[in-house]
Coordinates of C-alpha atoms in Angstrom, one line a residue:
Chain A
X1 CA 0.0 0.0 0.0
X2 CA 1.3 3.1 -1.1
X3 CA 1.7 5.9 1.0
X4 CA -1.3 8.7 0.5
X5 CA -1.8 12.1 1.6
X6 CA -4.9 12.4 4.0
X7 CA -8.4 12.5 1.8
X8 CA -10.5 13.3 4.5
X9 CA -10.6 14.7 8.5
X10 CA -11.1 11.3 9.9
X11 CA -7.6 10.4 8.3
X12 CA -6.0 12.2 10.7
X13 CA -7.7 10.9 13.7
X14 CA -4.8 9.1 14.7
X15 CA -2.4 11.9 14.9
X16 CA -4.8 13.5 17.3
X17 CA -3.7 12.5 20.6
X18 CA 0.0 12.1 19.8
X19 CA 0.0 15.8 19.0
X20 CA -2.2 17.2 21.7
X21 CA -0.2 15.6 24.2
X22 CA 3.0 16.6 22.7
X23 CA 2.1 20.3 22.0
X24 CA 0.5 20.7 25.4
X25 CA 3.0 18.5 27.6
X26 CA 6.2 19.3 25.6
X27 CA 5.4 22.8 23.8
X28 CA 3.6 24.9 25.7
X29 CA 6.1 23.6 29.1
X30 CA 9.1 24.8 26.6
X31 CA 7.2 28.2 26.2
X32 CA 6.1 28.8 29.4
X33 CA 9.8 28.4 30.7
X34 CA 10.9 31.0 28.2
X35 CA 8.8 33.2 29.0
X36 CA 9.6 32.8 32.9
X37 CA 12.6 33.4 32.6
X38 CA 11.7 36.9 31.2
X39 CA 9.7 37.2 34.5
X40 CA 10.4 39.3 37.3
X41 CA 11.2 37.8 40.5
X42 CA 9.5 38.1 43.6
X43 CA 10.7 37.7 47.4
X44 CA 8.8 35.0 49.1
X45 CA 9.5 32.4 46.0
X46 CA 7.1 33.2 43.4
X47 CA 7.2 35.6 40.0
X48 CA 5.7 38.2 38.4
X49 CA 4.9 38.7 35.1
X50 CA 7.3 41.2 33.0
X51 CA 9.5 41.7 30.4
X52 CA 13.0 41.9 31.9
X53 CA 16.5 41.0 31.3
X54 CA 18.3 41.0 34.5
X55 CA 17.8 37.1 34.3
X56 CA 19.8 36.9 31.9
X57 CA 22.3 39.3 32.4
X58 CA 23.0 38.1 36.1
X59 CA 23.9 35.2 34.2
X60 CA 26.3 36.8 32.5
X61 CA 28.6 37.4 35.6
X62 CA 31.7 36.0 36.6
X63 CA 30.3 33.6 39.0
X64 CA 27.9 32.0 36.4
X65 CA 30.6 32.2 33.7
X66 CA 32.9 30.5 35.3
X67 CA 30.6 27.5 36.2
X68 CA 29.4 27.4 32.8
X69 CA 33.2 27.5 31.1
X70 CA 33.7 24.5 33.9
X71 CA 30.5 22.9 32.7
X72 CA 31.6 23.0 29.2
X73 CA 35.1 22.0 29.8
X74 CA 34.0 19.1 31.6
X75 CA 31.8 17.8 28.6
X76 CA 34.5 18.3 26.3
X77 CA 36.9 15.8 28.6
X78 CA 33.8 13.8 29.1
X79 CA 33.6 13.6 25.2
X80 CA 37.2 12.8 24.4
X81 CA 38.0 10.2 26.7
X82 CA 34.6 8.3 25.8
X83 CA 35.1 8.7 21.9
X84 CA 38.8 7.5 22.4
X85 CA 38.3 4.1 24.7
X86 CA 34.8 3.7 22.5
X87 CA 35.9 4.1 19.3
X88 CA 38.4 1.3 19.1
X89 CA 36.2 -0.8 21.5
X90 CA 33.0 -0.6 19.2
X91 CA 35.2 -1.3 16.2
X92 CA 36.4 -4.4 17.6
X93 CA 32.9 -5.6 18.5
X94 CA 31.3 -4.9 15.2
X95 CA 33.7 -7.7 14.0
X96 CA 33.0 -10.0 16.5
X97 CA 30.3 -13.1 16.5
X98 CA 26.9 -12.0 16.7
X99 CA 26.2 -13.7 20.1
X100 CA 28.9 -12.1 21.7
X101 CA 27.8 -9.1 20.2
X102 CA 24.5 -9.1 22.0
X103 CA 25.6 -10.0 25.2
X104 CA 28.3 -7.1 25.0
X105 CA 25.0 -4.9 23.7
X106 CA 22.8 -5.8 26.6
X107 CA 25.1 -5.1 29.5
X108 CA 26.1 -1.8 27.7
X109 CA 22.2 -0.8 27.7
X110 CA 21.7 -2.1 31.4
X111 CA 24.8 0.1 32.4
X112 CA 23.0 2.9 29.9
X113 CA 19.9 2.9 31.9
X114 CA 21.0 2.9 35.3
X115 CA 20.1 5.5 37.7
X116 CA 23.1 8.6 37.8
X117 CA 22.3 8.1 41.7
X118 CA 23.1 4.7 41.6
X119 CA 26.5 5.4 39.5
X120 CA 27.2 7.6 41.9
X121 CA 26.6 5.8 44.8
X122 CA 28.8 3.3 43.4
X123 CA 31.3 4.7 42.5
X124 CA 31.5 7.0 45.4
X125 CA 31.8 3.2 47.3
X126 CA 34.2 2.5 45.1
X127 CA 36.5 5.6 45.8
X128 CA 35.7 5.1 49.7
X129 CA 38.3 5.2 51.8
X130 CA 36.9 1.6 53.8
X131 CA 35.0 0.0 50.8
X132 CA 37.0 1.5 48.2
X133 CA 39.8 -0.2 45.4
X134 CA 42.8 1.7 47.5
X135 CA 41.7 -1.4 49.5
X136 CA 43.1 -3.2 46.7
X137 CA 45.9 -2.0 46.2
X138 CA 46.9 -1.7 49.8
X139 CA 46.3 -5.6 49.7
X140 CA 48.7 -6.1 46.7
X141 CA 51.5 -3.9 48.5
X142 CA 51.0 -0.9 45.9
X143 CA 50.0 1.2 48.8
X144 CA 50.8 2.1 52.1
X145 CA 47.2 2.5 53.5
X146 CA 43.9 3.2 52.0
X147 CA 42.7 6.6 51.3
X148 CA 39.6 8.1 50.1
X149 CA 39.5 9.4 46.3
X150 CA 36.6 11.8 46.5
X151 CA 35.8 14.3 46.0
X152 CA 38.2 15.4 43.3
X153 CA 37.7 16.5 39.5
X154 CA 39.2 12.9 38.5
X155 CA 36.3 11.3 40.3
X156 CA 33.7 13.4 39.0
X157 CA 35.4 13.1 35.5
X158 CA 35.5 9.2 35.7
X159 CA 31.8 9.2 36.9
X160 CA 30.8 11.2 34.1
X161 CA 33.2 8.5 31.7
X162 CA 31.3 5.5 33.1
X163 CA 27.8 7.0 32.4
X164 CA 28.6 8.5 29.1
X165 CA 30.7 5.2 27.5
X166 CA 27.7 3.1 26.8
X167 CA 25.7 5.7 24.9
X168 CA 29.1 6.4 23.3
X169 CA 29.1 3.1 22.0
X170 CA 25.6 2.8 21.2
X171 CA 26.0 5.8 19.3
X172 CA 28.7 4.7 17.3
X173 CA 27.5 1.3 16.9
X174 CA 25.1 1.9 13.8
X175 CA 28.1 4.0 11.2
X176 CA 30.9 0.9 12.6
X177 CA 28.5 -1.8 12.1
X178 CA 27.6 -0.5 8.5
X179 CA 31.5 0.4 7.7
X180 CA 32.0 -1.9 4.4
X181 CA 34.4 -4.6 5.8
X182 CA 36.5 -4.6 2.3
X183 CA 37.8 -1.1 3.1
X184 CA 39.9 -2.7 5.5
X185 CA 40.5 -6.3 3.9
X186 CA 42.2 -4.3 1.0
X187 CA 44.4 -2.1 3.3
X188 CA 45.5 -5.6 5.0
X189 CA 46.4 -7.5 1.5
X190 CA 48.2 -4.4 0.8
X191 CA 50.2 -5.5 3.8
X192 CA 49.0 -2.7 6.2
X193 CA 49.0 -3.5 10.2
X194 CA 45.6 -4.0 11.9
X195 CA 46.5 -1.2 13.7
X196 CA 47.9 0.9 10.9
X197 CA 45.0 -0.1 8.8
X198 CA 42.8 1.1 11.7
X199 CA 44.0 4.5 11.8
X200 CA 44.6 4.9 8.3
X201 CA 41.5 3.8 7.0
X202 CA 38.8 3.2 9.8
X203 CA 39.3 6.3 11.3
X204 CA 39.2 8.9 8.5
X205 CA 36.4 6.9 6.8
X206 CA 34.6 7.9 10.1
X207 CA 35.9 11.4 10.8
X208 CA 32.0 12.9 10.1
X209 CA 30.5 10.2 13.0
X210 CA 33.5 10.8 15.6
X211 CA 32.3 14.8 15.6
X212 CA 28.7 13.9 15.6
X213 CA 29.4 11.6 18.4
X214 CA 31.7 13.6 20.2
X215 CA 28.7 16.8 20.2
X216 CA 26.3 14.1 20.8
X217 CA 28.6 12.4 24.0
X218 CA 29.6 16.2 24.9
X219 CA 25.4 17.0 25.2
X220 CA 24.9 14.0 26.8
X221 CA 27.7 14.6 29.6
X222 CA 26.2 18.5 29.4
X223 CA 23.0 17.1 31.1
X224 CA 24.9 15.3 34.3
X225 CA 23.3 16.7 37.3
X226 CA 23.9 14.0 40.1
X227 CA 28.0 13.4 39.7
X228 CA 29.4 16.5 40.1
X229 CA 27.2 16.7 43.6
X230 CA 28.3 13.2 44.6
X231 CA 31.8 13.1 43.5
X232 CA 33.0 16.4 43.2
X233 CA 33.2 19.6 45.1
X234 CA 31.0 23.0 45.2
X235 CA 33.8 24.2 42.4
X236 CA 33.1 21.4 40.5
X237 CA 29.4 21.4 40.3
X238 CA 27.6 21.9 36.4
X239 CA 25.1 24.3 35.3
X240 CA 22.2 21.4 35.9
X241 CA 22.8 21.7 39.5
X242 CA 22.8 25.5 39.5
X243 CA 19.3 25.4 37.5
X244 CA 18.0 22.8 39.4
X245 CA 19.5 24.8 42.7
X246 CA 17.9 27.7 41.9
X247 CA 14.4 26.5 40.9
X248 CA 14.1 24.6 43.8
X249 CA 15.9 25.4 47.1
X250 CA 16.6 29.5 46.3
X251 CA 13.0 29.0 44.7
X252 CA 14.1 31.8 41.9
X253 CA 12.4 30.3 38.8
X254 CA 13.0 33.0 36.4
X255 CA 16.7 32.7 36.5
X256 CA 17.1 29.1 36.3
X257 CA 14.5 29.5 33.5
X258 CA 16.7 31.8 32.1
X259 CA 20.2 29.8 32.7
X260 CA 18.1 26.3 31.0
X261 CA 16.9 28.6 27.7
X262 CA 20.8 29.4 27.4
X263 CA 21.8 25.7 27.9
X264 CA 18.8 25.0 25.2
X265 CA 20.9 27.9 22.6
X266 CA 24.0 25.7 23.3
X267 CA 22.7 22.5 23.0
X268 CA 20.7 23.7 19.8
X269 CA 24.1 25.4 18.1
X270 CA 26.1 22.3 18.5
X271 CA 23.0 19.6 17.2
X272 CA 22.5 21.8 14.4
X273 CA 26.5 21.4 14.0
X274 CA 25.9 17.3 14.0
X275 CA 23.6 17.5 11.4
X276 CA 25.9 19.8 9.4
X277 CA 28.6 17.1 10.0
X278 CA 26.0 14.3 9.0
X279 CA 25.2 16.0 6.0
X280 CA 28.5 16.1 4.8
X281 CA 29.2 12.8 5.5
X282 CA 26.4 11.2 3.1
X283 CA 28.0 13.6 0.6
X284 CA 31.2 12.3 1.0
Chain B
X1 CA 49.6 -10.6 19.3
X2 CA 47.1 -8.6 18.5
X3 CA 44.6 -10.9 19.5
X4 CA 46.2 -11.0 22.9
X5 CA 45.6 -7.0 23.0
X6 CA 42.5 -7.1 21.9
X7 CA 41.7 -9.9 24.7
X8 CA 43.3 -7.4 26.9
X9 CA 41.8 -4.3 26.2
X10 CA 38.2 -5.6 26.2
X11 CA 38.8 -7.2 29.9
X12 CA 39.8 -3.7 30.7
X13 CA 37.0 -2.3 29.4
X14 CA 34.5 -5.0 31.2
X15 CA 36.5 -4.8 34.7
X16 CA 36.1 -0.8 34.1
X17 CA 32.3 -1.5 33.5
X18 CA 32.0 -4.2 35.6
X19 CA 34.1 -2.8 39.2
X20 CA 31.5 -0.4 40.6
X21 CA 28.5 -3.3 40.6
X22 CA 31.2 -5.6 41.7
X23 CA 31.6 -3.5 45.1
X24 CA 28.3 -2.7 45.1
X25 CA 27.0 -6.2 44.9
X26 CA 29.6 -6.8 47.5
X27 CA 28.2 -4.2 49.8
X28 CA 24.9 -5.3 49.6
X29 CA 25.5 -8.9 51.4
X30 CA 27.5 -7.4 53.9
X31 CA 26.1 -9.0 57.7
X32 CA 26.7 -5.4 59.5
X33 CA 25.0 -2.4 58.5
X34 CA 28.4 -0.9 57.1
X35 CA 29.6 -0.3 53.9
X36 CA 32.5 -2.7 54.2
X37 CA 34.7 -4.4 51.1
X38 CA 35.4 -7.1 50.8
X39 CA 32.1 -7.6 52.7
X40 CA 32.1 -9.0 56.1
X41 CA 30.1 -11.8 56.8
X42 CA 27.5 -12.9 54.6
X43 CA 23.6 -11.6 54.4
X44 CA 20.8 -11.3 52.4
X45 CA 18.5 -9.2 54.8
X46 CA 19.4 -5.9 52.8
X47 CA 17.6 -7.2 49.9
X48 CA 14.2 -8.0 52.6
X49 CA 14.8 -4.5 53.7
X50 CA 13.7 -3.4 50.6
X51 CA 10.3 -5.4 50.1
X52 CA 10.2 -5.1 54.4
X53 CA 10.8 -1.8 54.7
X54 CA 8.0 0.5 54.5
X55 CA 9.4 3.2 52.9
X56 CA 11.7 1.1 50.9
X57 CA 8.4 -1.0 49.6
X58 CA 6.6 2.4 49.3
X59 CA 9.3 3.8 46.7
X60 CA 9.7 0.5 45.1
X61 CA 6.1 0.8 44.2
X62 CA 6.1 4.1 43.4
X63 CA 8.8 3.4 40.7
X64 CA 7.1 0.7 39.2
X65 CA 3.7 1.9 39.0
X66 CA 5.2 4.9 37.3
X67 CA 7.3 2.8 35.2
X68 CA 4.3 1.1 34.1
X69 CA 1.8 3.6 33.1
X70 CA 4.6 6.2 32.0
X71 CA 6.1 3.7 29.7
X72 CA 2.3 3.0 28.2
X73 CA 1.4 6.4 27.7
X74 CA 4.8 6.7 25.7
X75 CA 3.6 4.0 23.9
X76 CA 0.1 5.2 23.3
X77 CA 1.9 8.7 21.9
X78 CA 4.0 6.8 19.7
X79 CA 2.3 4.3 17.8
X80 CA -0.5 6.1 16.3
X81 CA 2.2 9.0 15.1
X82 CA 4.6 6.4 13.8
X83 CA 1.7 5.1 11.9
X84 CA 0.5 7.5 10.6
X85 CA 3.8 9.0 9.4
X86 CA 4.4 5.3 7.7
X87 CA 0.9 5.3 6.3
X88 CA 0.4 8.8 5.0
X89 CA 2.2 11.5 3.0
X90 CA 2.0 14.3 5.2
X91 CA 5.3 16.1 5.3
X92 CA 4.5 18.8 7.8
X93 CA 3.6 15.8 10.2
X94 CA 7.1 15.2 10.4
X95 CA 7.8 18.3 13.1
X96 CA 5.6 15.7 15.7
X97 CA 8.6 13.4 14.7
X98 CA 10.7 15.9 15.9
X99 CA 8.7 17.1 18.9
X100 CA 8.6 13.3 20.1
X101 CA 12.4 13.0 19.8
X102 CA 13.4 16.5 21.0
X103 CA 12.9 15.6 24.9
X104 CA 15.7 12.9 24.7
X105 CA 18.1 14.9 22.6
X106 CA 18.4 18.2 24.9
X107 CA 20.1 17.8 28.8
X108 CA 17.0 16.4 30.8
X109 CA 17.2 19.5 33.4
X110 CA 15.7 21.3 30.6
X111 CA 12.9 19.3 30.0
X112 CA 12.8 18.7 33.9
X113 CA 12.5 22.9 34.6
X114 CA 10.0 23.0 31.8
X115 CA 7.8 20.8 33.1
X116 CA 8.1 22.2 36.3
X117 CA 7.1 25.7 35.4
X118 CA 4.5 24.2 33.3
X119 CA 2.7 22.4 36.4
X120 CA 3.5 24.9 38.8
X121 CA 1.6 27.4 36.8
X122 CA -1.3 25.2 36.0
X123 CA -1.5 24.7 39.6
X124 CA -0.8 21.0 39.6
X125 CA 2.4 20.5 40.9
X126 CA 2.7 17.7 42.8
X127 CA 0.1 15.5 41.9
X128 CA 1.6 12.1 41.4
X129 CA -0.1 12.0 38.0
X130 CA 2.4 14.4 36.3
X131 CA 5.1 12.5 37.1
X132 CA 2.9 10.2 34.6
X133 CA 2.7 12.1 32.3
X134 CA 6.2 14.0 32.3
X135 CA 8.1 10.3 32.3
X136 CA 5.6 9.4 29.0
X137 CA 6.6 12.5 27.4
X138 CA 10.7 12.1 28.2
X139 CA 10.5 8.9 27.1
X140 CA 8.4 9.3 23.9
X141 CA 11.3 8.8 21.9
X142 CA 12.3 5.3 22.5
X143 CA 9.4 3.8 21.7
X144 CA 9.1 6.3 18.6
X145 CA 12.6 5.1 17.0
X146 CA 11.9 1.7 17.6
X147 CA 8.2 2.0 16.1
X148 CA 9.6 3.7 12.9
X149 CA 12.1 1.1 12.6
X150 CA 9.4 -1.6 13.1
X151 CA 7.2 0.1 10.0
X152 CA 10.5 0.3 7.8
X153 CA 10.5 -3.2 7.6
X154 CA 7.3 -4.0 7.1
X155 CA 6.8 -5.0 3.2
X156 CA 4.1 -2.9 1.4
X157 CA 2.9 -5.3 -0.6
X158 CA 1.4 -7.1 2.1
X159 CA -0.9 -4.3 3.2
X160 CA -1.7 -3.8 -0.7
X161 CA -2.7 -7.4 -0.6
X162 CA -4.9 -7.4 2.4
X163 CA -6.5 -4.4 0.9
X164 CA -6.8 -5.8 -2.5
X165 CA -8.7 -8.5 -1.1
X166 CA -11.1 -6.0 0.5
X167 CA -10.0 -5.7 4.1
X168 CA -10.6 -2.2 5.8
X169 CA -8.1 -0.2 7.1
X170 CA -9.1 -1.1 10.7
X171 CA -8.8 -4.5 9.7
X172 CA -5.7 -4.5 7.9
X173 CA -4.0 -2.5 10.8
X174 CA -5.5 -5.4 13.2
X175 CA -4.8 -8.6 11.3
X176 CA -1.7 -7.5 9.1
X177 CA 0.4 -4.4 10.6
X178 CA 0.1 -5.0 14.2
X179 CA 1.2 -8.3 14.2
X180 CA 4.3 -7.3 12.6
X181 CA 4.6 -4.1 15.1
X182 CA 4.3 -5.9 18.1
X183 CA 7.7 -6.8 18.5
X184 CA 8.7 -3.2 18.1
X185 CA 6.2 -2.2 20.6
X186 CA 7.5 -4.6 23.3
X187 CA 10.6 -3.3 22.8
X188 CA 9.8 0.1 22.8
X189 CA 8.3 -0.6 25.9
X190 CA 10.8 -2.1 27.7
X191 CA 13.1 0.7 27.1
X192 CA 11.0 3.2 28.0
X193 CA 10.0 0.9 31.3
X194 CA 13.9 0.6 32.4
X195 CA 14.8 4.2 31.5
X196 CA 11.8 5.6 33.5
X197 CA 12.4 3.1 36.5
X198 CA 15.6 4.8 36.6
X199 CA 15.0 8.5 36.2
X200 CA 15.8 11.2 38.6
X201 CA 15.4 14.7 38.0
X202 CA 12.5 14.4 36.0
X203 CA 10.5 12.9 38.9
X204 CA 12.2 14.7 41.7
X205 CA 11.3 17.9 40.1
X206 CA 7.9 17.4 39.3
X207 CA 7.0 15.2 42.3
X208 CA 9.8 15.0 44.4
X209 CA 8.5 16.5 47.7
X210 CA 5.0 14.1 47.5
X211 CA 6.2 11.4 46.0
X212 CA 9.6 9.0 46.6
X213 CA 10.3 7.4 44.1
X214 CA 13.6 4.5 44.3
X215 CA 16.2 6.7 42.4
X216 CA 14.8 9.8 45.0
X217 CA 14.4 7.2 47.8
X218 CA 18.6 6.5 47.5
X219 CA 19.3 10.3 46.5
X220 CA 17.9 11.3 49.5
X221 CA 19.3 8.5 52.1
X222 CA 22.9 9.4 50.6
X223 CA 22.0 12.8 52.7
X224 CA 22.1 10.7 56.0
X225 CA 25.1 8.2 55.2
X226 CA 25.3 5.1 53.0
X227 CA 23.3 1.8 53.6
X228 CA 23.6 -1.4 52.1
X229 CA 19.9 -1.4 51.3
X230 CA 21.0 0.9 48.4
X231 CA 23.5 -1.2 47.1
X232 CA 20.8 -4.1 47.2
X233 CA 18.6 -1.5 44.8
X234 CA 21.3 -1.1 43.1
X235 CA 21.6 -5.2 42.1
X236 CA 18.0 -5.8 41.8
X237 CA 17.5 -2.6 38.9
X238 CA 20.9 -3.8 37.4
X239 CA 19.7 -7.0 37.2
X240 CA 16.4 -6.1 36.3
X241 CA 17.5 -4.2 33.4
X242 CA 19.8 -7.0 32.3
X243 CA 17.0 -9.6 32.5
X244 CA 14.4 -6.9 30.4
X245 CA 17.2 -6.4 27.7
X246 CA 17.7 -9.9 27.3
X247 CA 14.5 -11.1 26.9
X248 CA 14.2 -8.3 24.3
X249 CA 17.6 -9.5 22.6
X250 CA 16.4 -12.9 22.9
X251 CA 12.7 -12.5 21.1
X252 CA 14.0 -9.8 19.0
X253 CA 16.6 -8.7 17.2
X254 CA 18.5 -5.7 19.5
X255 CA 21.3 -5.2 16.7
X256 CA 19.0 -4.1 14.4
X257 CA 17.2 -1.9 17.0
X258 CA 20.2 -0.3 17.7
X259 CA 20.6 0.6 14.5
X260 CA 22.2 -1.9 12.6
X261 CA 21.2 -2.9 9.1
X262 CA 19.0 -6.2 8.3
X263 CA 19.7 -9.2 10.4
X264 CA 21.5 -11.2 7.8
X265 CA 24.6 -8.6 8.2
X266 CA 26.1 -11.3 10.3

């Protein structure tokens, strides 16, 4: 059956309730937070209606920039050390059997789904100084006595590693699995390495999906709320804590409003930069 | 030799994975209510805590429940629009395609604050019935790229035949395409199930001061010190997850769900 345009009303019955409940629980939210965040605070926790800036440009101070330049740095580590262990690692396992494939690809969805709480809580166990692995190496004679890793950037960043690898590879997985095998075979009978034939061939086949994936990965780490409180320091603490902070214990809606519509303008420049990068790659 | 590195770096990779639900799982059979490694003693009682506790059982319900219906309304937003984008030429439609997958794209605290402003200003913040709704809309996507992929694949012809022989378009969406969909719509399920079961800000900041749900529950008891009970949460989702990805990889074909072409690529 061919695809048709709608004849008559009832033919788009069905699009009915998806788009109600997506333009009234998705659209008009995304609005109404816009325009809060032009709103005028009032002392006592709630807002007024107005037309102001001062959101915004309190943003703009030192303070704020700095946490944002931290929460972009950040991202960007996030995103290079999970496109350099992921890379390689999905390569490997798009050559691998099948079966081995899914197991690999249902353990990387369970670790995908779980809780930032609970990677937290783990690893914050993990970095403890009486359940932690300086246990470990106290017990193989690396160490003198066991200390406790957190918090600390490194912790925070590792956190943020863990949680971000699996979609890394999931992201990656679709452009690897596709990648035509006898681009490689022919480097190989030309008497290239595996690993010279890797970097040579693989990788600059792919240079259009590692900067989608490292904007997608860097997004992705953007959106880590829980780690940085768990694992890190005040100083080390992303702009979703300071939005959530501020909407909920300094009850200042507008200006969190106003800090998430300039996360949205970040996150909307560099998507529009993946597509850009996508497009060129089905020209290529 | 480089089969030995390869061997290597994937058991690096795995331990890396694998060390932080090692300890945990560790943690939670500890006998004394510390957080000790390698555990001390040998227990199980922090996995009754959860179902004995009340507040445990209360937030282990709470999760579920929402889980449940959340995951079902995603579902019920998904399948007619990835129908009708299969079925008809509509190319403005498209931008509900892009409303559906727009939640999961941009960092959740966005969609989390929108949602918030959006309740509180209706006056209905609170009510355990937007954390229904707000999960179903976050998690729209899943079961959206997993429905478009299961229409893909459906042959045309099929349909044509059915209608040929003089079947109705209720009828032919009955006996022919949801057949063929329902794999996709376990599927989408299932992820949208596991993802919501694990969700934080979404829930805590549309319901978090009524309700508790698990990933709140442990949030909040981190505030007071650790307790093995959260590492036993922490086992049961994991596992749970594992044992709902499974099943999906073992009736269906999660390859080609995550994106990989037709099933014979292998």
């Amino acid at each position: 059956m061919r695809r048709e345009p709608p004849q008559t009303l009832g033919d788009y019955s069905p699009l009915l309730f998806p788009a109600a409940m997506l333009t009234i629980f998705f659209v008009v939210p995304f609005g109404t937070m816009i325009a809060v965040s032009f709103f005028q605070r009032q002392q006592g926790g709630f807002y007024t209606t107005a037309f102001v800036f001062d959101n915004y440009q309190r943003f703009l101070s030192a303070f704020f920039g700095g946490v944002l330049g931290f929460s972009l740095m950040m991202a960007i580590a996030v995103a290079i050390c999970c496109v350099v262990l992921a890379l390689p690692f999905t390569y490997l396992l798009t050559r691998m059997a099948r079966r081995v494939q899914i197991v690999w690809l249902v353990a990387l969805l369970s670790i995908l789904s779980l809780s930032e709480v609970i990677i937290g809580f783990a690893w914050s166990t993990l970095f403890s100084r009486t359940a932690g692995i300086t246990n470990i190496l106290v017990a193989l004679g690396l160490m003198g006595e066991a200390k406790a890793l957190t918090p600390s950037f490194a912790a925070v960043l590792t956190g943020m590693v863990y949680q971000a690898f699996p979609y890394t590879v999931l992201v990656l997985f679709p452009a690897l699995v596709r990648l035509d095998p006898t681009l490689t075979e022919a480097a190989r009978t030309l008497g290239a390495s595996p690993l010279r034939a890797f970097f040579t061939v693989v990788v600059p086949a792919l240079r259009n999906t590692i900067v989608a994936t490292l904007i997608m990965v860097f997004i992705f780490a953007l959106g880590s709320y829980l780690l940085p409180q768990l694992l890190g320091r005040p100083q080390h603490w992303t702009l979703s804590v300071l939005i959530t902070d501020q909407a909920i214990y300094q009850s200042n809606m507008p200006f969190a409003a106003a800090m998430a519509v300039f996360l949205v303008l970040v996150t909307l420049g560099l998507v529009a930069l993946t597509v850009i990068a996508g497009r060129k790659g089905e020209a290529a | 030799m480089t089969s030995v590195f390869r061997k290597f770096y994937f058991f690096l990779i795995a331990l890396f994975l694998a060390l932080p639900l090692i300890v945990v799982a560790g943690v939670s059979v500890n006998q004394k209510q510390t957080l000790a490694f390698p555990p001390e003693g040998f227990s199980t009682s922090w996995y009754g805590e959860i179902f004995l506790n009340t507040e445990w059982r209360n937030a282990l319900f709470a999760s579920v429940t929402l889980a449940v219906l959340s995951a079902a309304l995603a579902v019920a937003i998904a399948l007619p629009l990835a129908w009708f984008l299969w079925r008809r030429v509509a190319p403005w439609a498209n931008i509900f395609q892009l409303l559906g997958v727009a939640p999961f794209t941009l960092p959740p605290v966005i969609t989390a604050l929108g949602l918030l402003t959006f309740w509180a200003t209706a006056g209905f913040y609170g009510q355990p019935w937007t954390a229904v709704v707000s999960h179903g809309i976050f998690f729209v996507t899943l079961p959206l790229v997993t429905l478009s992929l299961g229409f893909t694949s459906i042959d045309r012809s099929l349909v044509e035949a059915a209608a040929t022989m003089g079947a109705d378009e209720r009828t032919i969406f009955r006996t022919v395409v949801l057949p063929l969909i329902l794999p996709y719509i376990v599927s989408g399920y299932a992820f949208a199930f596991v993802l919501s079961l694990n969700e934080y800000i979404v829930a805590y900041m549309t319901v978090g001061f009524t309700m508790e749900t698990l990933p709140i529950k442990i949030f909040n008891a981190l505030r007071y010190g650790y307790t093995p009970t959260m590492a036993s949460v922490t086992v049961l989702f994991v596992s749970t997850a594992a044992l709902i990805f499974g099943l999906v990889a073992r009736f269906g074909d999660l390859p080609k769900l995550l994106g990989a072409m037709a099933s014979d690529q292998k």
